[in-house]
CSV table of C-alpha atoms and ligand atoms in Angstrom, one decimal:
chain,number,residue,atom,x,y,z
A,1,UNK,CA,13.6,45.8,-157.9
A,2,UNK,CA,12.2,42.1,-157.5
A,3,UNK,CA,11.0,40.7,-160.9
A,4,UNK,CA,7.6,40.2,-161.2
A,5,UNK,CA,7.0,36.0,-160.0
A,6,UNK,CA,4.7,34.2,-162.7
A,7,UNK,CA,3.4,31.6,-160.8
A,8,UNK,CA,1.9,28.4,-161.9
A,9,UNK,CA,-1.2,28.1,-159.6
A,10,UNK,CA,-3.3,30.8,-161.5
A,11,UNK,CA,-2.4,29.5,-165.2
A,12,UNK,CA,-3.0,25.7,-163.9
A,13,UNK,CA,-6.0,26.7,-162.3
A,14,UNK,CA,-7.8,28.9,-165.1
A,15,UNK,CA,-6.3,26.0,-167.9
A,16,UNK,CA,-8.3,23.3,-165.4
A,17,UNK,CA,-11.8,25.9,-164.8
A,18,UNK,CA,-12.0,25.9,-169.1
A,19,UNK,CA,-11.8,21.6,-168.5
A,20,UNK,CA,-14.1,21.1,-166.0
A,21,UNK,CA,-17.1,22.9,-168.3
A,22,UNK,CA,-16.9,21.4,-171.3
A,23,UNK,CA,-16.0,17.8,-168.8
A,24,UNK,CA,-19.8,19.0,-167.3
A,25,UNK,CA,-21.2,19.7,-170.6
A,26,UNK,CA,-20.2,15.7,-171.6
A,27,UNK,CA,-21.2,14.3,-168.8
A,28,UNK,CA,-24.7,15.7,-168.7
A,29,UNK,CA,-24.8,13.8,-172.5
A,30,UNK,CA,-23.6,10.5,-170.3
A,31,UNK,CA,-20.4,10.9,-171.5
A,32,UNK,CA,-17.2,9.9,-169.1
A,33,UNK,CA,-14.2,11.3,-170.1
A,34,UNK,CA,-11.3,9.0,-168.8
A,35,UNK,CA,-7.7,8.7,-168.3
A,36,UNK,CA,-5.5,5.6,-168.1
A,37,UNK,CA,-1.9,5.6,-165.8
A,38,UNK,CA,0.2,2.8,-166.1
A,39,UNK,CA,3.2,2.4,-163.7
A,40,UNK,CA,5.9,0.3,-163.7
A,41,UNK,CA,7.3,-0.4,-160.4
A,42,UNK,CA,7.4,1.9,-157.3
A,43,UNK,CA,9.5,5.1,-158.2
A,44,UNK,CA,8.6,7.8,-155.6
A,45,UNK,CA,9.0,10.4,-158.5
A,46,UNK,CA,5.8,8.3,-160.4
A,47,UNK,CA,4.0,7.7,-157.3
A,48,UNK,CA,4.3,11.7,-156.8
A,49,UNK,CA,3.2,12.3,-160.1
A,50,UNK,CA,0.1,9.8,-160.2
A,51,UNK,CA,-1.1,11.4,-157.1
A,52,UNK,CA,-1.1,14.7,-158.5
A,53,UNK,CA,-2.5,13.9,-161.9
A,54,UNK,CA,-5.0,12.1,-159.8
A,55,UNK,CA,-6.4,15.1,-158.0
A,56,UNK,CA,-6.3,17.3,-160.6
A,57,UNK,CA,-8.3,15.0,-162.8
A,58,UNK,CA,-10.7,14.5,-159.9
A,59,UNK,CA,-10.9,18.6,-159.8
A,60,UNK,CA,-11.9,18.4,-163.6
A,61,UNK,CA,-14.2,15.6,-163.3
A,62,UNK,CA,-12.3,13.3,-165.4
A,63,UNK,CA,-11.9,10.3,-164.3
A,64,UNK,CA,-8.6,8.5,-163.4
A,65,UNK,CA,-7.7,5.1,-163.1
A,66,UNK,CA,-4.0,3.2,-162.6
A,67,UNK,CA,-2.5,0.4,-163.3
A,68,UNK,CA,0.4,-0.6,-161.7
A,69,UNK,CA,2.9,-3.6,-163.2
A,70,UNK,CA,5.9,-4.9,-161.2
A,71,UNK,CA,9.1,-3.7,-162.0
A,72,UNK,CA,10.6,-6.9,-164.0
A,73,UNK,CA,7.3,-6.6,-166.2
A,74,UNK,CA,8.7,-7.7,-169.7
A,75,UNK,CA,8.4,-5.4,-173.1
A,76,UNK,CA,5.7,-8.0,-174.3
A,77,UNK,CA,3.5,-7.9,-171.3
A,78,UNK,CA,3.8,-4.0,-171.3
A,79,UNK,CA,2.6,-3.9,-174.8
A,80,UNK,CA,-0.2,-6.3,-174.2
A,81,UNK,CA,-1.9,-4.1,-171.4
A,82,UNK,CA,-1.6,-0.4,-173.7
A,83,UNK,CA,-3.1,-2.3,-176.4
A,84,UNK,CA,-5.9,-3.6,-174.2
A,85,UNK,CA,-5.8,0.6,-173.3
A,86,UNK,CA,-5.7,1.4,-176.7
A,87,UNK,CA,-8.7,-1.0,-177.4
A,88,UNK,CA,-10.8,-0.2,-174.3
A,89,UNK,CA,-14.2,2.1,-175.5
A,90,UNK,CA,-13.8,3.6,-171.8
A,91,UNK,CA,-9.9,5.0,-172.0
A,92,UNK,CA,-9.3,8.2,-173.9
A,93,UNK,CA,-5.7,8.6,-173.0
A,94,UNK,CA,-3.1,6.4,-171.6
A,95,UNK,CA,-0.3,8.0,-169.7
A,96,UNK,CA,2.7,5.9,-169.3
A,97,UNK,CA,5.1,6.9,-166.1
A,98,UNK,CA,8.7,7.4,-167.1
A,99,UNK,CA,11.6,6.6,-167.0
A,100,UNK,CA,10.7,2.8,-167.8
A,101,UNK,CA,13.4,0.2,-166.5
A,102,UNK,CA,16.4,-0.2,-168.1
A,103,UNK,CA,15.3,-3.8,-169.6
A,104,UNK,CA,12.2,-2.3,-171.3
A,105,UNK,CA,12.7,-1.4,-175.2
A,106,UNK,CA,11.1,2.0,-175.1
A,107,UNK,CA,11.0,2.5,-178.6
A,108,UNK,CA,8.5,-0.4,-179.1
A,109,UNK,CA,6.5,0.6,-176.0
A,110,UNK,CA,6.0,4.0,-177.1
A,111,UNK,CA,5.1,3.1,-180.6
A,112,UNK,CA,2.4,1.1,-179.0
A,113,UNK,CA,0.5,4.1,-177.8
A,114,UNK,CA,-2.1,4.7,-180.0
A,115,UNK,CA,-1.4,8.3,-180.9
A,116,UNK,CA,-4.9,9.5,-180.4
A,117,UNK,CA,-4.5,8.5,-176.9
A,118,UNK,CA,-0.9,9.4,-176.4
A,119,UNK,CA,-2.0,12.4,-174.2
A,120,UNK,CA,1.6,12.8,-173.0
A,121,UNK,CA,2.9,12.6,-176.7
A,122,UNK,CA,5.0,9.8,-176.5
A,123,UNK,CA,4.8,7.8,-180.1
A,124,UNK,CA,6.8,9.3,-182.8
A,125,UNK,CA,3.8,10.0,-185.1
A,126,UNK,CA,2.7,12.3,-181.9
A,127,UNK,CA,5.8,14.5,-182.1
A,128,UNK,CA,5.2,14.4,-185.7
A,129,UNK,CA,2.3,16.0,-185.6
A,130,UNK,CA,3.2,18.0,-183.0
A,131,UNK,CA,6.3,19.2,-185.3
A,132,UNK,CA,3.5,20.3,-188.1
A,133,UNK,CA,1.9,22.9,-185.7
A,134,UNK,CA,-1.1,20.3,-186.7
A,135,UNK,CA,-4.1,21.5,-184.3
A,136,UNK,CA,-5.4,18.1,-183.2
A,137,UNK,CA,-1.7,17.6,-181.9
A,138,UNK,CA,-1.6,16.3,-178.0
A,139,UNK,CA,1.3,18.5,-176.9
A,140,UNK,CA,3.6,17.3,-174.1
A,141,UNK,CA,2.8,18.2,-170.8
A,142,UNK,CA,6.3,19.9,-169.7
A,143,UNK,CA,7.0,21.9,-173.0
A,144,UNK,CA,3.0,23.0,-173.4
A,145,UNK,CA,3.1,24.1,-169.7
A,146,UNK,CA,6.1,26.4,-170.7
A,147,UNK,CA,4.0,27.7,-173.3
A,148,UNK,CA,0.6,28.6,-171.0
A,149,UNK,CA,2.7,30.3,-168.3
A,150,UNK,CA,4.3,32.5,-171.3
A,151,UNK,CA,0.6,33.0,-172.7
A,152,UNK,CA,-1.0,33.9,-169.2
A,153,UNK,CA,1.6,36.4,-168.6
A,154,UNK,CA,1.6,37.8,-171.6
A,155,UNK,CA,4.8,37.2,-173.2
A,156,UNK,CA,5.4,38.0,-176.6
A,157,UNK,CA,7.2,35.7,-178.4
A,158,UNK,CA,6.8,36.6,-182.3
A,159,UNK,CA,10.1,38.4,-183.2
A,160,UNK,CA,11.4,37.7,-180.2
A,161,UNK,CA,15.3,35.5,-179.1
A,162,UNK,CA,14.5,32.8,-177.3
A,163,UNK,CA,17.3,30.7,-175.6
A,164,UNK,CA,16.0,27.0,-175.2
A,165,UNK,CA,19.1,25.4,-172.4
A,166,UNK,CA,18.9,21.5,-172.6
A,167,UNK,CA,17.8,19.6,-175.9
A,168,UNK,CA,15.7,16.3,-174.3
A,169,UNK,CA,12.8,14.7,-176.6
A,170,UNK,CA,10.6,15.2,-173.3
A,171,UNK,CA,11.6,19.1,-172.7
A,172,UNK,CA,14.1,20.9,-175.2
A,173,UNK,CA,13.6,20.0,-178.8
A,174,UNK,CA,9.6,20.0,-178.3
A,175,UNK,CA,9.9,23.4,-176.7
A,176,UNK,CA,12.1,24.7,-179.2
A,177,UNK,CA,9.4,23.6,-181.8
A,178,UNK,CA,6.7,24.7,-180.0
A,179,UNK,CA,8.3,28.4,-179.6
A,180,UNK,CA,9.5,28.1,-183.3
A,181,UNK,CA,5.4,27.8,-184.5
A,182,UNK,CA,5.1,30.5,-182.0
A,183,UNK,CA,7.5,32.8,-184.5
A,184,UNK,CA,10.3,32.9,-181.9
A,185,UNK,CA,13.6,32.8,-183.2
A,186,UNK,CA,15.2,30.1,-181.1
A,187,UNK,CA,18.7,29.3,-180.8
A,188,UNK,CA,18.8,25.6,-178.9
A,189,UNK,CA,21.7,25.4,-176.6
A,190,UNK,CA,23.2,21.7,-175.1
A,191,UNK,CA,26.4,20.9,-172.9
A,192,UNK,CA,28.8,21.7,-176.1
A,193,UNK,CA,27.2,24.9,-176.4
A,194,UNK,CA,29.9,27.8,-176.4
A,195,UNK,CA,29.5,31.2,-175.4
A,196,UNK,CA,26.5,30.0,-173.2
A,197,UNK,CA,26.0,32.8,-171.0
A,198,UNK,CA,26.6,35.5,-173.7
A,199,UNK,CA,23.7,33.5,-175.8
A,200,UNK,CA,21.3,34.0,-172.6
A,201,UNK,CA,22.3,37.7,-172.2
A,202,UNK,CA,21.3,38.5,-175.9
A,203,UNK,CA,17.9,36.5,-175.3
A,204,UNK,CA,14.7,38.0,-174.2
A,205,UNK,CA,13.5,34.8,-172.9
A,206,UNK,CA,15.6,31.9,-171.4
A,207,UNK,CA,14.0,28.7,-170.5
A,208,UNK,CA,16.4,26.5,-168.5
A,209,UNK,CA,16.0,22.4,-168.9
A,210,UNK,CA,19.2,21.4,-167.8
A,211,UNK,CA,18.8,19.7,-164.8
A,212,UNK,CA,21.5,21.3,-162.6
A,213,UNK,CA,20.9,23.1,-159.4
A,214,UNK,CA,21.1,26.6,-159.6
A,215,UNK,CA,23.3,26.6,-162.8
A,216,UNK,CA,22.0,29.7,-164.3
A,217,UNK,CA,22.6,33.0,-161.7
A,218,UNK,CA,23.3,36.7,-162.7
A,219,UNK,CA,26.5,36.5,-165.6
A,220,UNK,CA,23.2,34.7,-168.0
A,221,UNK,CA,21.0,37.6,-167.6
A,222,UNK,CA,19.7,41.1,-167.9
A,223,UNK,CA,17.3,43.2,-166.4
A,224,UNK,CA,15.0,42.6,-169.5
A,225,UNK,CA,15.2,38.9,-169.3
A,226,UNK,CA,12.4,36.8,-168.8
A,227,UNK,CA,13.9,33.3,-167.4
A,228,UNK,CA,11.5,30.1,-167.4
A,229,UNK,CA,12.8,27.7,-165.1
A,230,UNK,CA,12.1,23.9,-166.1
A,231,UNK,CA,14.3,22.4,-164.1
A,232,UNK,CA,13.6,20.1,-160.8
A,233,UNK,CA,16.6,19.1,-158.6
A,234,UNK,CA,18.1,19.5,-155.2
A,235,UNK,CA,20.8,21.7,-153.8
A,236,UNK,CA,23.5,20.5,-151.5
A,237,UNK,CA,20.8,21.0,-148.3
A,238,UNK,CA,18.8,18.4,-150.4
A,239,UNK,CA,16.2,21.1,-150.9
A,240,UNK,CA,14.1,21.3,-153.9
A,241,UNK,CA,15.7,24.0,-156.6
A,242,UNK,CA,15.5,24.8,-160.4
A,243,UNK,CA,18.0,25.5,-163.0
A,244,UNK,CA,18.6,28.9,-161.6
A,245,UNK,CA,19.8,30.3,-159.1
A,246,UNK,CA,16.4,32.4,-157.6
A,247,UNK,CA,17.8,34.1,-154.8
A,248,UNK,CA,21.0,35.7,-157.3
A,249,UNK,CA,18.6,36.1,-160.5
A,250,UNK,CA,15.1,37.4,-159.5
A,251,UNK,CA,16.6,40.6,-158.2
A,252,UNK,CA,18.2,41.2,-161.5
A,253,UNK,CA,15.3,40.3,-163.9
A,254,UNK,CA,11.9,41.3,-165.8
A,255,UNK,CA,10.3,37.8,-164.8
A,256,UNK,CA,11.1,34.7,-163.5
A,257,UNK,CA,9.5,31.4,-162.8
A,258,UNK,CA,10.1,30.1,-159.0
A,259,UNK,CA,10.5,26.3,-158.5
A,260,UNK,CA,8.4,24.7,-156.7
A,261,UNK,CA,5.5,26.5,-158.0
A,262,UNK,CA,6.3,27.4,-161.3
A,263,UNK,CA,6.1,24.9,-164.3
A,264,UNK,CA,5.7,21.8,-162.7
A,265,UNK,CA,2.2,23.3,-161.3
A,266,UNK,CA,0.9,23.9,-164.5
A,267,UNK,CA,2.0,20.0,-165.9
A,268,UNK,CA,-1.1,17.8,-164.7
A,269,UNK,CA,-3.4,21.2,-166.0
A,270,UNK,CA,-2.0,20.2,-169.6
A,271,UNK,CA,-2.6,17.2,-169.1
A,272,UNK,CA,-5.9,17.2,-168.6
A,273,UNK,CA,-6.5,19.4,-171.4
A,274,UNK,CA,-5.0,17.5,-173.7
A,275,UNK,CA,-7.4,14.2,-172.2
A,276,UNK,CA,-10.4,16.6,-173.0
A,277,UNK,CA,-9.1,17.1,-176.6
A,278,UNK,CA,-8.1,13.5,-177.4
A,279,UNK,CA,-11.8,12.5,-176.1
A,280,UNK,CA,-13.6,15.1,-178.2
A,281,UNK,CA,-11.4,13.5,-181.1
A,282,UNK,CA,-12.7,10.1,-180.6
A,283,UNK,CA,-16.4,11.6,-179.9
A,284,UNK,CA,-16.8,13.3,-183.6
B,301,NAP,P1,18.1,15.5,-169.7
B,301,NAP,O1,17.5,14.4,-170.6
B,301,NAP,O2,19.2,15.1,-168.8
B,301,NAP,O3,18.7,16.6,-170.7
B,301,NAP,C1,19.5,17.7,-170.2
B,301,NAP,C2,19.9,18.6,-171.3
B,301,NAP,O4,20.6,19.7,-170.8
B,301,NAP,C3,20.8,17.9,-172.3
B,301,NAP,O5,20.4,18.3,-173.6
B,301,NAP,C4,22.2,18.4,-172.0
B,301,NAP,O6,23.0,18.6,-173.1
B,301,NAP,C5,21.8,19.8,-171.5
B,301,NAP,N1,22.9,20.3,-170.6
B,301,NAP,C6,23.4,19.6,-169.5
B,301,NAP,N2,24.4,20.4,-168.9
B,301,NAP,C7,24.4,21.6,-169.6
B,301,NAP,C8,25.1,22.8,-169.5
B,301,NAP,N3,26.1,22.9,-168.6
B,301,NAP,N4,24.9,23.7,-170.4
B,301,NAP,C9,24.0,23.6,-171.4
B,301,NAP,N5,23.2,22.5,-171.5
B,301,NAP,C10,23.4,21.5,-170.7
B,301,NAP,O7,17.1,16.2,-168.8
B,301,NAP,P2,15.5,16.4,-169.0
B,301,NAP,O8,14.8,15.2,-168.8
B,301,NAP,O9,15.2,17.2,-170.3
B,301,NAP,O10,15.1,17.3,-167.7
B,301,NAP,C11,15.8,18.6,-167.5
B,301,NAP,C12,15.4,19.1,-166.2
B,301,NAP,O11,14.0,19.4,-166.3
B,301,NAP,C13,15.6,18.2,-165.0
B,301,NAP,O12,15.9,19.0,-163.9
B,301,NAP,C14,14.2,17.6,-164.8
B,301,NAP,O13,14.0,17.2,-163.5
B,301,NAP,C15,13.3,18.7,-165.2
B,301,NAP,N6,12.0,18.4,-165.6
B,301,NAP,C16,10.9,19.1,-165.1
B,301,NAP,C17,9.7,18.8,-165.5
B,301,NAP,C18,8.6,19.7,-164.9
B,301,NAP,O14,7.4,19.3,-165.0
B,301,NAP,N7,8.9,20.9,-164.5
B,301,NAP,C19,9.4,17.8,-166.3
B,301,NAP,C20,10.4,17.0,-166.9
B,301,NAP,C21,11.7,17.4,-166.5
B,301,NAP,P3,23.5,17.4,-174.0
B,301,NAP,O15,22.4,17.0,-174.9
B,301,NAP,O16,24.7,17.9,-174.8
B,301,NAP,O17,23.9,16.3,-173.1
């Protein structure tokens, strides 16, 4: 039997619908909510991203604008223009494209971001907050998309074994937090992990952030097994794949996550969620 797909279009859609009311609802006070990008360079990954945060801020009636500094912009001069972000009366949220150059000290740079316009949770006192289940907490977009696919579909997680794969700051350890205030009992797996696939077989939901192509196939699960597939790479064709292998593991499992289509869909929807609720914090 095929596992029942949880695709990302509905849950990005429905998160974006809840948006673009209360978005209405401001604008008919004269009240613009508005997002700031900034890009360094010309990474085709970024330029792929801003278009698609573009439109779907367009589809909420938020509006978006970019900036775009050259790629040897120096720490100082990034700085300078997030402060003038951070300053601006028009900005609610700045989101910063990553990864930065290698000359760029992204420590400073994310300490910068004033965290209640760090819609992409980026400065430490973000995560912080984040950490404390604290509800004015602007969630990162990757980790809080995992969490509205599982709450769309219905997954319980109190009580429940979750396998986290892959411990970044941008994917793993928020997840694991996130799934942790969720009452989840997460075990947090890493490359030095033992007993890997045994860990995902005892788990009733696996979310993969690893970053290798089709890692995770049929020895990681069972036919209870709800796999969440973070992951965006390509296969030996150059073809865009996840974490898992789809073709060997949907067959075999409860519910799975395809990719494309799955949680990179819902990303942007997060996003713009959490540009609403930074606005509404500097609007009280
Ligand atoms: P990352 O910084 O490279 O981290 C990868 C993590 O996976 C590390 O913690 C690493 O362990 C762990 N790992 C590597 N090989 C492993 C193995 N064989 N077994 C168990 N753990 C292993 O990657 P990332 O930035 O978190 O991204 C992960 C994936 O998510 C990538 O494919 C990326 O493209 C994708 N991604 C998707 C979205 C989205 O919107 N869907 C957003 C961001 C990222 P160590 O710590 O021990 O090295």
């Amino acid at each position: 039997m095929q596992a029942k797909e949880l695709r990302g279009q509905s849950v990005a859609e429905n998160i974006a619908e809840e948006v673009k009311k209360h978005v209405a609802e401001m604008k008919q006070k004269g009240l613009q909510p508005t997002l700031s990008m900034i890009r360094v360079g010309d990474r085709i990954e970024d330029m792929a991203y801003e278009r698609s945060a573009q439109r779907r801020m367009e589809l909420c009636g938020i509006c978006a604008q970019s900036e775009v500094l050259k790629s040897d912009v120096t720490t100082e001069q990034l700085i300078r223009v997030i402060k003038q972000n951070n300053e601006a009366k028009n900005v609610n949220g700045i989101l910063l494209f990553q990864p930065l150059p290698a000359h760029i000290d992204m420590e400073a740079v994310k300490e910068a971001i004033d965290p209640v316009k760090d819609v992409d949770c980026n400065n430490p006192l973000s995560s912080a907050r984040m950490y404390l289940d604290d509800e004015e907490a602007l969630i990162p977009a990757t980790p809080g998309a995992v969490m509205e696919i599982l709450k769309h579909y219905d997954i319980a997680l109190e009580g429940t074994n979750v396998a986290v794969l892959g411990r970044s700051m941008i994917v793993g350890k928020p997840l694991a937090m996130m799934l942790l205030n969720q009452n989840a009992t997460v075990t947090m797996c890493h490359s030095k992990t033992k007993n890997l696939a045994k860990i995902c077989q005892e788990a009733d939901v696996i979310v993969s952030c690893i970053g290798k192509p089709k890692f995770i196939t049929e020895e990681y699960v069972t036919p209870e097994s709800v796999v969440i597939d973070v992951g965006i790479n390509l296969d030996k064709n150059n073809k865009l794949c996840g974490d898992v292998d789809y073709a060997r593991v949907a067959p075999v499992v409860r519910a799975i996550t395809p990719v494309p289509g799955g949680v990179g869909s819902v990303t942007t929807s997060v996003l713009a969620q959490n540009l609403l609720k930074a606005f509404h914090m500097q609007n009280r």
